[in-house]
Coordinates of C-alpha atoms and ligand atoms in Angstrom, one line a residue:
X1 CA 17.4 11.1 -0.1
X2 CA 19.9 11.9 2.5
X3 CA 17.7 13.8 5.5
X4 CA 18.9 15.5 8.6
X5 CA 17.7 17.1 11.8
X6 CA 19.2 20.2 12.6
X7 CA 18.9 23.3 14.9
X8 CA 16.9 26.2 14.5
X9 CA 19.7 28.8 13.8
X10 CA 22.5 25.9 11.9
X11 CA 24.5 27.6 9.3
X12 CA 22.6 27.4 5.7
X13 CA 24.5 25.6 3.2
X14 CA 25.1 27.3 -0.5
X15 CA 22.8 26.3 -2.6
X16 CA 20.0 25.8 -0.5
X17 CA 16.5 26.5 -0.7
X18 CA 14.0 27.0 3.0
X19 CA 10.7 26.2 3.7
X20 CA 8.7 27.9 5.6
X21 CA 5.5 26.8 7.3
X22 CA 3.0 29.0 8.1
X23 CA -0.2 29.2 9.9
X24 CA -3.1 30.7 8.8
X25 CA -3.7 34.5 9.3
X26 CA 0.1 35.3 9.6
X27 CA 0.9 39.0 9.1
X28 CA 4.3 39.7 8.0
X29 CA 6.4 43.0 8.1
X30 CA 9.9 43.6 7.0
X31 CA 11.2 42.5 3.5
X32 CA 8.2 39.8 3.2
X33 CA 5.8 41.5 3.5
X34 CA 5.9 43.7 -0.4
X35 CA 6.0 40.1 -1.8
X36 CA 3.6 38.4 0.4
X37 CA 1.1 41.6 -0.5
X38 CA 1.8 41.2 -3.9
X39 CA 0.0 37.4 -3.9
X40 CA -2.8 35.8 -2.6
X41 CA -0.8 34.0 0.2
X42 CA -2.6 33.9 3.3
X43 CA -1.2 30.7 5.0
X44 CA -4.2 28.6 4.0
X45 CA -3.7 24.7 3.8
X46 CA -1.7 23.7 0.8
X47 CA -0.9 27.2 -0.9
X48 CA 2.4 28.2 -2.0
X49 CA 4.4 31.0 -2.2
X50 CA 7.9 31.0 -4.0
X51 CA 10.0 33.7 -3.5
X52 CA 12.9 33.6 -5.6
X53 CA 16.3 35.7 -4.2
X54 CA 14.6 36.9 -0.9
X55 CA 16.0 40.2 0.6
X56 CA 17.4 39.8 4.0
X57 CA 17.3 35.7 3.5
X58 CA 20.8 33.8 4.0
X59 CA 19.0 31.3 0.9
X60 CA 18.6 31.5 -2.6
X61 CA 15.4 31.0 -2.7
X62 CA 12.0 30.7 0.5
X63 CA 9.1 29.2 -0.3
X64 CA 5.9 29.8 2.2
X65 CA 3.6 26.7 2.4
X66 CA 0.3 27.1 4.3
X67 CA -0.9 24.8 6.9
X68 CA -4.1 26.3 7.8
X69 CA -4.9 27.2 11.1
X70 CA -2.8 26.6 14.2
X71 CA -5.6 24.9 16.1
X72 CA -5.7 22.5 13.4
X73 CA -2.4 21.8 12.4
X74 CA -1.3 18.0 13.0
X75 CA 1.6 15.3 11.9
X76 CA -0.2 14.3 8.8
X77 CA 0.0 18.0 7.8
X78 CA 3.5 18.5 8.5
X79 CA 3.8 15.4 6.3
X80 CA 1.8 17.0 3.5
X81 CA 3.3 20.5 3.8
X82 CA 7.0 19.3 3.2
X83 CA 5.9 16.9 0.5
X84 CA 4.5 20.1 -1.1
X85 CA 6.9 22.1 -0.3
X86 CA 9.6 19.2 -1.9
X87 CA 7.3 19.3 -5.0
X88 CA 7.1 22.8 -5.8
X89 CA 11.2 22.8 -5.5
X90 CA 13.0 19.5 -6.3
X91 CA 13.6 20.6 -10.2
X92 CA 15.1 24.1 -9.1
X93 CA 18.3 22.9 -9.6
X94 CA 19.3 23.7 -5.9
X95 CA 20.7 21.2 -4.2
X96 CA 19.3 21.2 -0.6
X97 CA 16.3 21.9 0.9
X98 CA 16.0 23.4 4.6
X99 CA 12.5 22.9 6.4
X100 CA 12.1 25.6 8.8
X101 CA 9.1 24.1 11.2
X102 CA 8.2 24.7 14.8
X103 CA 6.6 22.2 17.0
X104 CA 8.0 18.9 19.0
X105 CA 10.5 16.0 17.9
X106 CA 7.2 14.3 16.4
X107 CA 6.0 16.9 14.4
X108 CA 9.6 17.5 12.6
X109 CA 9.6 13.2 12.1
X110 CA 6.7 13.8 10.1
X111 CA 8.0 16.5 8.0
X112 CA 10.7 13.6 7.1
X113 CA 8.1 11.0 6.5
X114 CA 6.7 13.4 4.4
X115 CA 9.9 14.3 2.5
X116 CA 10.5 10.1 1.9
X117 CA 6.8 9.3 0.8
X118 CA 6.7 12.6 -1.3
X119 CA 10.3 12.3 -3.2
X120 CA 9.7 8.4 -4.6
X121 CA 10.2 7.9 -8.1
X122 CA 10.3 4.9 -10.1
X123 CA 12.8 5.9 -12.8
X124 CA 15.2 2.6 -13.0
X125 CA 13.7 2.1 -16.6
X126 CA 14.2 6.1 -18.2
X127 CA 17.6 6.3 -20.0
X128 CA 16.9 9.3 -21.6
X129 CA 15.4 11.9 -19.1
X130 CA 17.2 15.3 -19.4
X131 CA 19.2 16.4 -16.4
X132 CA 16.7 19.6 -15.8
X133 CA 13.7 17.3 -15.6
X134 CA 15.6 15.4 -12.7
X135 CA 14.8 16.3 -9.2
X136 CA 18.2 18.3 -8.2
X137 CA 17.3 18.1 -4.3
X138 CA 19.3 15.6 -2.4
X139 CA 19.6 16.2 0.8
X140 CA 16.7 17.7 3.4
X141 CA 17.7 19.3 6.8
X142 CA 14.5 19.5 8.7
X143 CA 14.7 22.1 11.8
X144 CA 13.9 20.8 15.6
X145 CA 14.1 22.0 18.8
X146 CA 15.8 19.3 20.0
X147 CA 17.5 17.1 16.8
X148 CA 18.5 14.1 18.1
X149 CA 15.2 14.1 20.0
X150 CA 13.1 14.4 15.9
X151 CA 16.1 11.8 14.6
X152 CA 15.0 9.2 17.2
X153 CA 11.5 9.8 16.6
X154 CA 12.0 9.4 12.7
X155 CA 13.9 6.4 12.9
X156 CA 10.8 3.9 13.1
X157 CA 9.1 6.4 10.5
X158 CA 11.8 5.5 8.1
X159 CA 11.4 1.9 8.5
X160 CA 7.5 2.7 7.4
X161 CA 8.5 4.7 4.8
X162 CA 11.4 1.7 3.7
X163 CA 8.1 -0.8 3.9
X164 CA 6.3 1.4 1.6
X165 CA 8.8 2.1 -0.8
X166 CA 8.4 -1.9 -1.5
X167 CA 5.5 -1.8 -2.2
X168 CA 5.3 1.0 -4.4
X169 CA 8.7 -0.6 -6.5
X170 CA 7.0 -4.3 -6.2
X171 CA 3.5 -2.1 -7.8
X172 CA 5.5 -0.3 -10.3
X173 CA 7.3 -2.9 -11.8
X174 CA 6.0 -4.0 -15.6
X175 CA 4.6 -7.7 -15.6
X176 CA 7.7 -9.3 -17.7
X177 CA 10.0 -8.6 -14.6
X178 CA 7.6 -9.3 -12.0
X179 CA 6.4 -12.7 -12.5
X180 CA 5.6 -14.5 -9.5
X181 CA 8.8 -16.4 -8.8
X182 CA 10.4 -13.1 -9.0
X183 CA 7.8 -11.6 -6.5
X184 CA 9.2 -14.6 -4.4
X185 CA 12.7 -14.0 -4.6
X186 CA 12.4 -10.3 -3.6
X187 CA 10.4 -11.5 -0.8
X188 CA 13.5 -14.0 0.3
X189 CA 15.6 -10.7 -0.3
X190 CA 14.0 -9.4 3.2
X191 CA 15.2 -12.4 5.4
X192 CA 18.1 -9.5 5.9
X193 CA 16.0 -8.1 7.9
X194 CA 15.3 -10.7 10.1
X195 CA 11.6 -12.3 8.6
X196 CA 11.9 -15.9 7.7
X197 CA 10.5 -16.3 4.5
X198 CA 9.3 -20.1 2.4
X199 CA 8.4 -20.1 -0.8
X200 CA 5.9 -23.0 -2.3
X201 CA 6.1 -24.2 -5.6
X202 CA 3.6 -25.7 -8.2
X203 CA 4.4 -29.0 -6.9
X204 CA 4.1 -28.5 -3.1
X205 CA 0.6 -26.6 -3.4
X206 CA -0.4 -29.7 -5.6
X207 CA 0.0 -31.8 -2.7
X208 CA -1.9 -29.8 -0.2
X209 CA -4.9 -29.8 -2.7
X210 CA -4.7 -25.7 -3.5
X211 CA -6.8 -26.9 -6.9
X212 CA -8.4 -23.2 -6.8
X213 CA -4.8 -21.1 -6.7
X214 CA -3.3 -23.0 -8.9
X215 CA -6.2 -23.6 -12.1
X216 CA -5.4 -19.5 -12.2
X217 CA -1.8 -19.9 -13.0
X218 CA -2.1 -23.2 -15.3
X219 CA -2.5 -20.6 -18.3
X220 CA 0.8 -19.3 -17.3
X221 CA 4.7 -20.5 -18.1
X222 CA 5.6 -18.7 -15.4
X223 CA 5.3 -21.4 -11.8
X224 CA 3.0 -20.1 -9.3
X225 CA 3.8 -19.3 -6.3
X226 CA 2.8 -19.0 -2.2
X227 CA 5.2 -16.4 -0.3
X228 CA 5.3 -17.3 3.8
X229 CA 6.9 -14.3 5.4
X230 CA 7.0 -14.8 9.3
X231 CA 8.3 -12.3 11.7
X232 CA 8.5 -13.2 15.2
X233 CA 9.4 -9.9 17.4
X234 CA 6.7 -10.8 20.5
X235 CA 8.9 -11.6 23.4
X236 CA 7.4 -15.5 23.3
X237 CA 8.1 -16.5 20.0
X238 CA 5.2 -19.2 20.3
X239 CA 2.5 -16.7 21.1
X240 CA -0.3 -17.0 18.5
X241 CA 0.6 -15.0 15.3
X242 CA -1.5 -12.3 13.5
X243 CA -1.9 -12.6 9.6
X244 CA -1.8 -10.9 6.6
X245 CA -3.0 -12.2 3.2
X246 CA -2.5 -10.7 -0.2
X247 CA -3.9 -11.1 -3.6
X248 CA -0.9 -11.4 -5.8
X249 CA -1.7 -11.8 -9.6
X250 CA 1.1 -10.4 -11.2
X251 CA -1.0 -9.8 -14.3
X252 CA -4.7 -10.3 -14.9
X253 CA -5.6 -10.6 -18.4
X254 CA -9.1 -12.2 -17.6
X255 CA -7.8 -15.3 -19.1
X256 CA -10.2 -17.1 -21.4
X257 CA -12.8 -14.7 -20.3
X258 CA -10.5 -12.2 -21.6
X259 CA -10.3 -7.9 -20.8
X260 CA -10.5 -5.4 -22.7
X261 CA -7.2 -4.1 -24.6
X262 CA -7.7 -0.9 -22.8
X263 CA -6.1 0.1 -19.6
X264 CA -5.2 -3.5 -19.4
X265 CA -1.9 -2.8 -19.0
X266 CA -3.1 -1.5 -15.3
X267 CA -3.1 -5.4 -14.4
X268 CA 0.1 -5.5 -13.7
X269 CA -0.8 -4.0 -10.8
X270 CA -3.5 -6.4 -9.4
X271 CA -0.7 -7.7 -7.0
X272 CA -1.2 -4.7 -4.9
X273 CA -2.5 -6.6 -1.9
X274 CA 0.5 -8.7 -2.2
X275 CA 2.7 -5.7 -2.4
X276 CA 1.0 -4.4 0.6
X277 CA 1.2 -7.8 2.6
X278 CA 5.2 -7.5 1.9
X279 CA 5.6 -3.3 2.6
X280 CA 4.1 -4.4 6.1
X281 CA 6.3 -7.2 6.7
X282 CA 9.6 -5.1 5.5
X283 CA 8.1 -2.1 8.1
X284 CA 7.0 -4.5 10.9
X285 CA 10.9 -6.0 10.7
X286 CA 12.5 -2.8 9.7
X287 CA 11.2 -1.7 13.3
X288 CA 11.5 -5.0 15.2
X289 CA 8.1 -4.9 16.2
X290 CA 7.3 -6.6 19.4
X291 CA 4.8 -9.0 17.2
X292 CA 4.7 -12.2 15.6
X293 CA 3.0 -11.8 12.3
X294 CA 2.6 -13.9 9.2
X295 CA 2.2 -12.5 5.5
X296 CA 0.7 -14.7 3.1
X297 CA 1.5 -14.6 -0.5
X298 CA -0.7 -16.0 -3.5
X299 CA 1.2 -15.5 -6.7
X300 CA 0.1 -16.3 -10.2
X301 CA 0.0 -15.2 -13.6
X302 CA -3.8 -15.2 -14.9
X303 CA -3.4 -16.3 -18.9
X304 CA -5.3 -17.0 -22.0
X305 CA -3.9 -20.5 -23.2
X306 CA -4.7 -24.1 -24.6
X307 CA -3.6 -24.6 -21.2
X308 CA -5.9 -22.5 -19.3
X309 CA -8.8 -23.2 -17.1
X310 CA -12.1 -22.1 -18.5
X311 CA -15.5 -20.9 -17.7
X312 CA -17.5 -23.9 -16.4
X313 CA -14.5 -25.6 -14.9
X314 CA -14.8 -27.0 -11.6
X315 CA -12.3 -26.9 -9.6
X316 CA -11.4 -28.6 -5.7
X317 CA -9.7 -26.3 -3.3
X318 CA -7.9 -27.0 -0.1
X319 CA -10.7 -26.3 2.0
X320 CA -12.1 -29.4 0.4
X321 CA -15.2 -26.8 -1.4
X322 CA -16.0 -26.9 -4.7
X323 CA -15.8 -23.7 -7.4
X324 CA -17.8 -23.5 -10.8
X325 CA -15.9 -21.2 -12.8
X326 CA -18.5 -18.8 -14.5
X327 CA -15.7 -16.4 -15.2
X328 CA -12.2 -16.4 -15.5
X329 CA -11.7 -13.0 -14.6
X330 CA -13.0 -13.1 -11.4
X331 CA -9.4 -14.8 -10.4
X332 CA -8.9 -12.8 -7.6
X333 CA -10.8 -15.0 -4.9
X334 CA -9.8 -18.1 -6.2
X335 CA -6.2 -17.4 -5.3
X336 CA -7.1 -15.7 -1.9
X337 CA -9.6 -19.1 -1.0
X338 CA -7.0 -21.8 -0.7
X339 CA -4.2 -19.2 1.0
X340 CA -6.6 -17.8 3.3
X341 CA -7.3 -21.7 3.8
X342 CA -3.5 -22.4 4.5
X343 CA -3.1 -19.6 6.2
X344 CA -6.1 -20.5 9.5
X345 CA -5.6 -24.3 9.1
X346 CA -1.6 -24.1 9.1
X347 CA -1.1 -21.1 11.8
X348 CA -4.0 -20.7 13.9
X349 CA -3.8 -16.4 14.1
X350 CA -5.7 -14.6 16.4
X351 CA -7.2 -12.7 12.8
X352 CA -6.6 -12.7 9.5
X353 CA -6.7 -9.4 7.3
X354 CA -6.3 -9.8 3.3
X355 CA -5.9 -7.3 0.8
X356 CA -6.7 -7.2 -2.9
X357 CA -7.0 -5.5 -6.2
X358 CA -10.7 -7.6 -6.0
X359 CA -13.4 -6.0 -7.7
X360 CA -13.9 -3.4 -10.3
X361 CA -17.3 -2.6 -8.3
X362 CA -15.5 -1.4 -5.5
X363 CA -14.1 1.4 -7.8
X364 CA -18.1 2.4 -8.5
X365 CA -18.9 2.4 -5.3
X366 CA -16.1 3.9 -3.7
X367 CA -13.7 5.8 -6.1
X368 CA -10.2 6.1 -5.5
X369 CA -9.6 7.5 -1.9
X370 CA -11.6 4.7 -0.4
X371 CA -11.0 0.9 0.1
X372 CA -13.9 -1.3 1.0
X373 CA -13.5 -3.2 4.5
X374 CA -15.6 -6.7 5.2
X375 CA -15.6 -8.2 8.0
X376 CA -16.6 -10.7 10.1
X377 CA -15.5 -9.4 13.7
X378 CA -16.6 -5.9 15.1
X379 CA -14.0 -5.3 17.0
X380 CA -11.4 -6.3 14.0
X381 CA -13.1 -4.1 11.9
X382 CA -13.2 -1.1 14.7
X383 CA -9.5 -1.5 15.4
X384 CA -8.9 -1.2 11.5
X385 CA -11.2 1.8 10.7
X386 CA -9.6 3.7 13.7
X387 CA -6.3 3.3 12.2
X388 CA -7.2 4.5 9.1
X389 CA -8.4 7.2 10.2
X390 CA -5.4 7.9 12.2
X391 CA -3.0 7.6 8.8
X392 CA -5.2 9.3 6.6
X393 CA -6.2 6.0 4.1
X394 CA -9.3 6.3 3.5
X395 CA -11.6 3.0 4.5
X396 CA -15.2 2.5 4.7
X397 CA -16.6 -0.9 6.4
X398 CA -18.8 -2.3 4.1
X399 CA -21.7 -5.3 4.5
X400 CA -22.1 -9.0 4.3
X401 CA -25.5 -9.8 3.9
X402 CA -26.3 -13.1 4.1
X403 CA -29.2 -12.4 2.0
X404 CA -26.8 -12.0 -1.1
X405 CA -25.3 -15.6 -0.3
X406 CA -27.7 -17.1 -2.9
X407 CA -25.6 -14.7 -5.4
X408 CA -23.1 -17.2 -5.8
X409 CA -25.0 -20.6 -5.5
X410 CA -24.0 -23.0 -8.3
X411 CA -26.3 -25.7 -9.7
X412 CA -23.6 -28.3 -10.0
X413 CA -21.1 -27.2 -7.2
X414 CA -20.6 -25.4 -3.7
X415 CA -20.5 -22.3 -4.9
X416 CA -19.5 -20.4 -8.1
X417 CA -17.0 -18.0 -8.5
X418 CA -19.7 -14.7 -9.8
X419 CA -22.1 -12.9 -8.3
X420 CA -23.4 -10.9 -11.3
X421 CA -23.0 -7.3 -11.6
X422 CA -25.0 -6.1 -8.2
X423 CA -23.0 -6.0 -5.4
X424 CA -20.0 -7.3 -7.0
X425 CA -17.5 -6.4 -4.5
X426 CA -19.7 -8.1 -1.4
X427 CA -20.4 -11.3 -3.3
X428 CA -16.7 -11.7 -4.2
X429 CA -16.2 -10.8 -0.1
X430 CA -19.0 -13.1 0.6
X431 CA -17.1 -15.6 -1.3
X432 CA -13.9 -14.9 1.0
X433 CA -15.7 -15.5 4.0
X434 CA -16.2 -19.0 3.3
X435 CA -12.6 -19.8 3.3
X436 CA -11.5 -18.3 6.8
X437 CA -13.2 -21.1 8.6
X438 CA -14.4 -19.0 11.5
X439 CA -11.2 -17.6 12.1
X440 CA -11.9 -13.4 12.9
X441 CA -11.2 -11.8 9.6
X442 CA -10.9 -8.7 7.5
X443 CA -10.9 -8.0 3.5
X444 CA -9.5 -5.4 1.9
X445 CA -11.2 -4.6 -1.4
X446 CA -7.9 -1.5 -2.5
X447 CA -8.8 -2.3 -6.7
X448 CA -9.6 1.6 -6.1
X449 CA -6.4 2.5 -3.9
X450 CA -3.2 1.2 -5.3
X451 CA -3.5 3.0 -8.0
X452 CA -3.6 7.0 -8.6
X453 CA -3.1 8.6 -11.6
X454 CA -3.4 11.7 -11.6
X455 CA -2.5 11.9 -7.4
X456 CA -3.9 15.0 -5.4
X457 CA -2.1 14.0 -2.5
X458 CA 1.7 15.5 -1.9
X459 CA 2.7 12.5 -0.2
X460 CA 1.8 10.2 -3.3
X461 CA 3.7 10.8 -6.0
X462 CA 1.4 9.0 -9.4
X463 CA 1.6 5.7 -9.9
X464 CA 2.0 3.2 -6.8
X465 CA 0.2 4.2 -3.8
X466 CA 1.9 1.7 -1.0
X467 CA -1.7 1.7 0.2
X468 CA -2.3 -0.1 3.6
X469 CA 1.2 -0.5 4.8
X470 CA 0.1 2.8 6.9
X471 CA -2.8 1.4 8.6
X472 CA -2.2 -1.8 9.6
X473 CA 1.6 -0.8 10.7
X474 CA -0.9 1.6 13.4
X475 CA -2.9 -1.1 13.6
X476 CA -0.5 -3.7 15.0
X477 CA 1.7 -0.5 16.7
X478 CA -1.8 0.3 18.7
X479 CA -3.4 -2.7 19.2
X480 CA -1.4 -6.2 19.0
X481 CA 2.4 -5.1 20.5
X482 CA 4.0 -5.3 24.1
Ligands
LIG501 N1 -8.2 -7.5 -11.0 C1 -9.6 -7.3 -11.3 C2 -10.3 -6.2 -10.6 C3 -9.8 -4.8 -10.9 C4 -10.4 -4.0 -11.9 C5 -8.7 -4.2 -10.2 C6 -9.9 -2.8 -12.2 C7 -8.3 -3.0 -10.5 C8 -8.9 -2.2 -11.5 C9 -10.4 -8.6 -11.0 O1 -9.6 -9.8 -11.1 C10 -11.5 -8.7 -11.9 O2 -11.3 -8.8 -13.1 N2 -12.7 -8.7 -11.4 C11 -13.9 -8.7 -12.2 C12 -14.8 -9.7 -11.5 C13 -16.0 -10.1 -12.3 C14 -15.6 -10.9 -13.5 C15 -17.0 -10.8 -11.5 C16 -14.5 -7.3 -12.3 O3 -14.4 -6.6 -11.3 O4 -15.0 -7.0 -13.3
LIG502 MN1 -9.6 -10.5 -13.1
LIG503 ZN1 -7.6 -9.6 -10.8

């Protein structure tokens, strides 16, 4: 999408269609105001008004999108308003779309944001789709007092919106093009950028004793993998890092303990923390963020085979702790144990966060607009919660009893890898926590977030979310730069 700032009173080309936001409570006169009276349009957040061929307009066509009350109005709903605005027009087969907004630099840098989050698709698979089903909008002039000023403002916007256009490709992709060696390769894609970025093989995670990571690929013929992403932008380039973990099963069929047929194609998703881990890294170097910052990446392929590890396994992981494997399914945390192992013991951060498509308990206790935060550090979890809130993901801190340790005791090893149905998404979190070694730590629990299908939300188009890459950009933009 080709998007430009422009003045207030710049020329409209042909073919162009305006947006118009507009406060709650607006009265209008002149040619407006017979088709305003003939609607229920009163400016409230979200409605629309399309106005096809209006008198005394230089565009074909104006459509009003209420933003509520003025008092009210704020960057995330300047996002949301052009993203509905976008939606209600991009198949009207004009060409451009003119944002008419009033407000600062900022405000207009969010109507752009909006515009990029709102207009992904994932359509490099569709050879078929009719040219009238096609978005026909390609290029977005957004209004501001003071263009350069909103240009300037977007430009580490964009570089969020890049990150999380990653994530949502990485999400969207099916599960026979995004094995993990793939995942790897697009990761060493982003050393244009600026990250560095290792990969691990089978063989290299062999020797540092990753027994729990890898018995969840040994089903697979596809190599696991571990992604290293580093991004050193703090002025010392030895100052102690932050890190970023990410679940990263390109598909989860269960394994041995084996799903459902139904909706299981929805595992190819249960790499979203990964995805996020690597949205965040693109953003963070996309913006040269004065931080150093380390994603970690666990990637497998969790398969049903004569090769497989089973229920009742026991398996040795790098921190040296040993796993009874009551379910296969439960995958997730034996990846994250041994790189959340690597990640403390090799590179010392001042915290580690990790994301993952965990539990399906989270999804019961939280739907889809929430993700469940752990942690073991108040004022980790504070600084996370407040960014959140800031970008509008939802995220609700959740406990760690240490009542519901004896959950996941195992009669013939440390620990095993279920904690039954109650509480499912704390034990598999209280299971995490043994593997950070002290180290200040968050968890992400985003099985409910990655993922919406139908979307409510302008900005998210259905399918991959890019969940998190919003929140802990703030997060490290607030709290961990300069
Ligand atoms: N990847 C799933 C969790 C999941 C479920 C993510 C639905 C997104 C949507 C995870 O690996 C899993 O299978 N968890 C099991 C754990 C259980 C066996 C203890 C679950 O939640 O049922
Ligand atoms: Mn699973
Ligand atoms: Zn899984």
């Amino acid at each position: 999408m080709d998007i430009e700032f422009v003045a207030a009173g710049a020329a409209v080309p042909a073919e162009t269609a305006i947006l118009r936001l507009e406060f709650e409570g607006v009265k209008y006169g002149g040619a407006l105001a017979q088709a305003v009276a003939a609607s229920r349009f009163t400016g409230a957040k979200g409605q629309t008004l399309d106005i096809l061929a209006p008198q005394g307009e230089s565009a074909a066509r104006l459509v009003l999108v209420g933003v509520g009350l003025a008092e009210r109005f704020d960057p995330i709903g300047a996002e949301q308003a052009a993203a509905t605005g976008y939606n209600a027009l991009k198949t009207s087969g004009l060409a451009t779309l003119r944002i008419e907004i009033e407000g600062d630099a900022e405000t207009s840098a969010h109507a752009a944001l909006g515009i990029r989050l709102g207009s992904y698709r994932f359509d490099k698979y569709r050879t078929k789709e009719k040219a009238d089903k096609k978005p026909s909008i390609t290029k977005v002039q957004i209004t501001a007092a003071d263009p350069a000023a909103a240009a300037a403002a977007f430009a580490p916007m964009a570089a969020i919106a890049n990150g999380i256009d990653f994530t949502r490709d990485l999400v969207s992709e099916p599960p026979n093009v995004l094995y993990p060696a793939e995942f790897a390769a697009r990761c060493k894609a982003l050393e244009s950028l600026g990250l560095e970025v290792e990969i691990l093989g089978e063989a290299e995670m062999m020797q540092l004793g990753m027994g729990s990571l890898l018995a969840v690929g040994q089903g697979s013929i596809r190599d696991s993998q571990l992604a290293i992403l580093k991004w050193y932008g703090a002025d010392d380039k030895t100052s102690q890092p932050i890190a970023f973990v990410g679940k990263g099963v390109c598909f989860d069929t269960g394994g041995i303990s084996i799903k459902p047929a139904e909706n299981m194609e929805d595992m190819k998703w249960d790499m979203g923390g990964a995805g996020t881990v690597a949205g965040l890294m693109h953003a963070l170097a996309g913006r040269k963020a004065k931080v150093n910052a380390i994603g970690i990446l666990g990637l497998v392929e969790n398969m049903p085979d004569a090769n497989a590890y089973r229920p009742g396994d026991v398996l040795t992981s790098m921190s040296g702790q040993t796993i009874e494997v009551i379910n296969t399914d439960a995958e997730g945390r034996l990846v994250l144990a041994d790189a959340l192992w690597y990640c403390q013991d090799r590179f010392k951060p001042k915290f580690m966060v990790d994301l993952a498509t965990l539990t399906g308990a989270v999804i019961i206790a939280l739907g889809n607009d929430y993700a469940a935060c752990y942690a073991n550090d108040d004022g980790l979890a504070a600084n996370l919660l407040d960014a959140a809130k800031a970008e509008d993901e939802g995220l609700w801190r959740m406990p760690l009893p240490p009542a519901y340790e004896k959950q996941i005791d195992s009669m013939i090893a440390d620990m095993k890898n279920t904690g039954g149905r109650p509480g499912g998404s704390i034990t598999a979190a209280l299971f995490l926590q043994r593997y950070v070694n002290g180290t200040p730590w968050a968890h992400l629990d985003i099985a409910g977030t990655t993922w919406k299908k139908p979307s409510a939300v302008a900005t998210i188009p259905d399918g991959a979310v890019g969940y998190g890459v919003r929140l802990l950009n703030r997060m490290v933009a607030d709290k961990y730069e300069g």
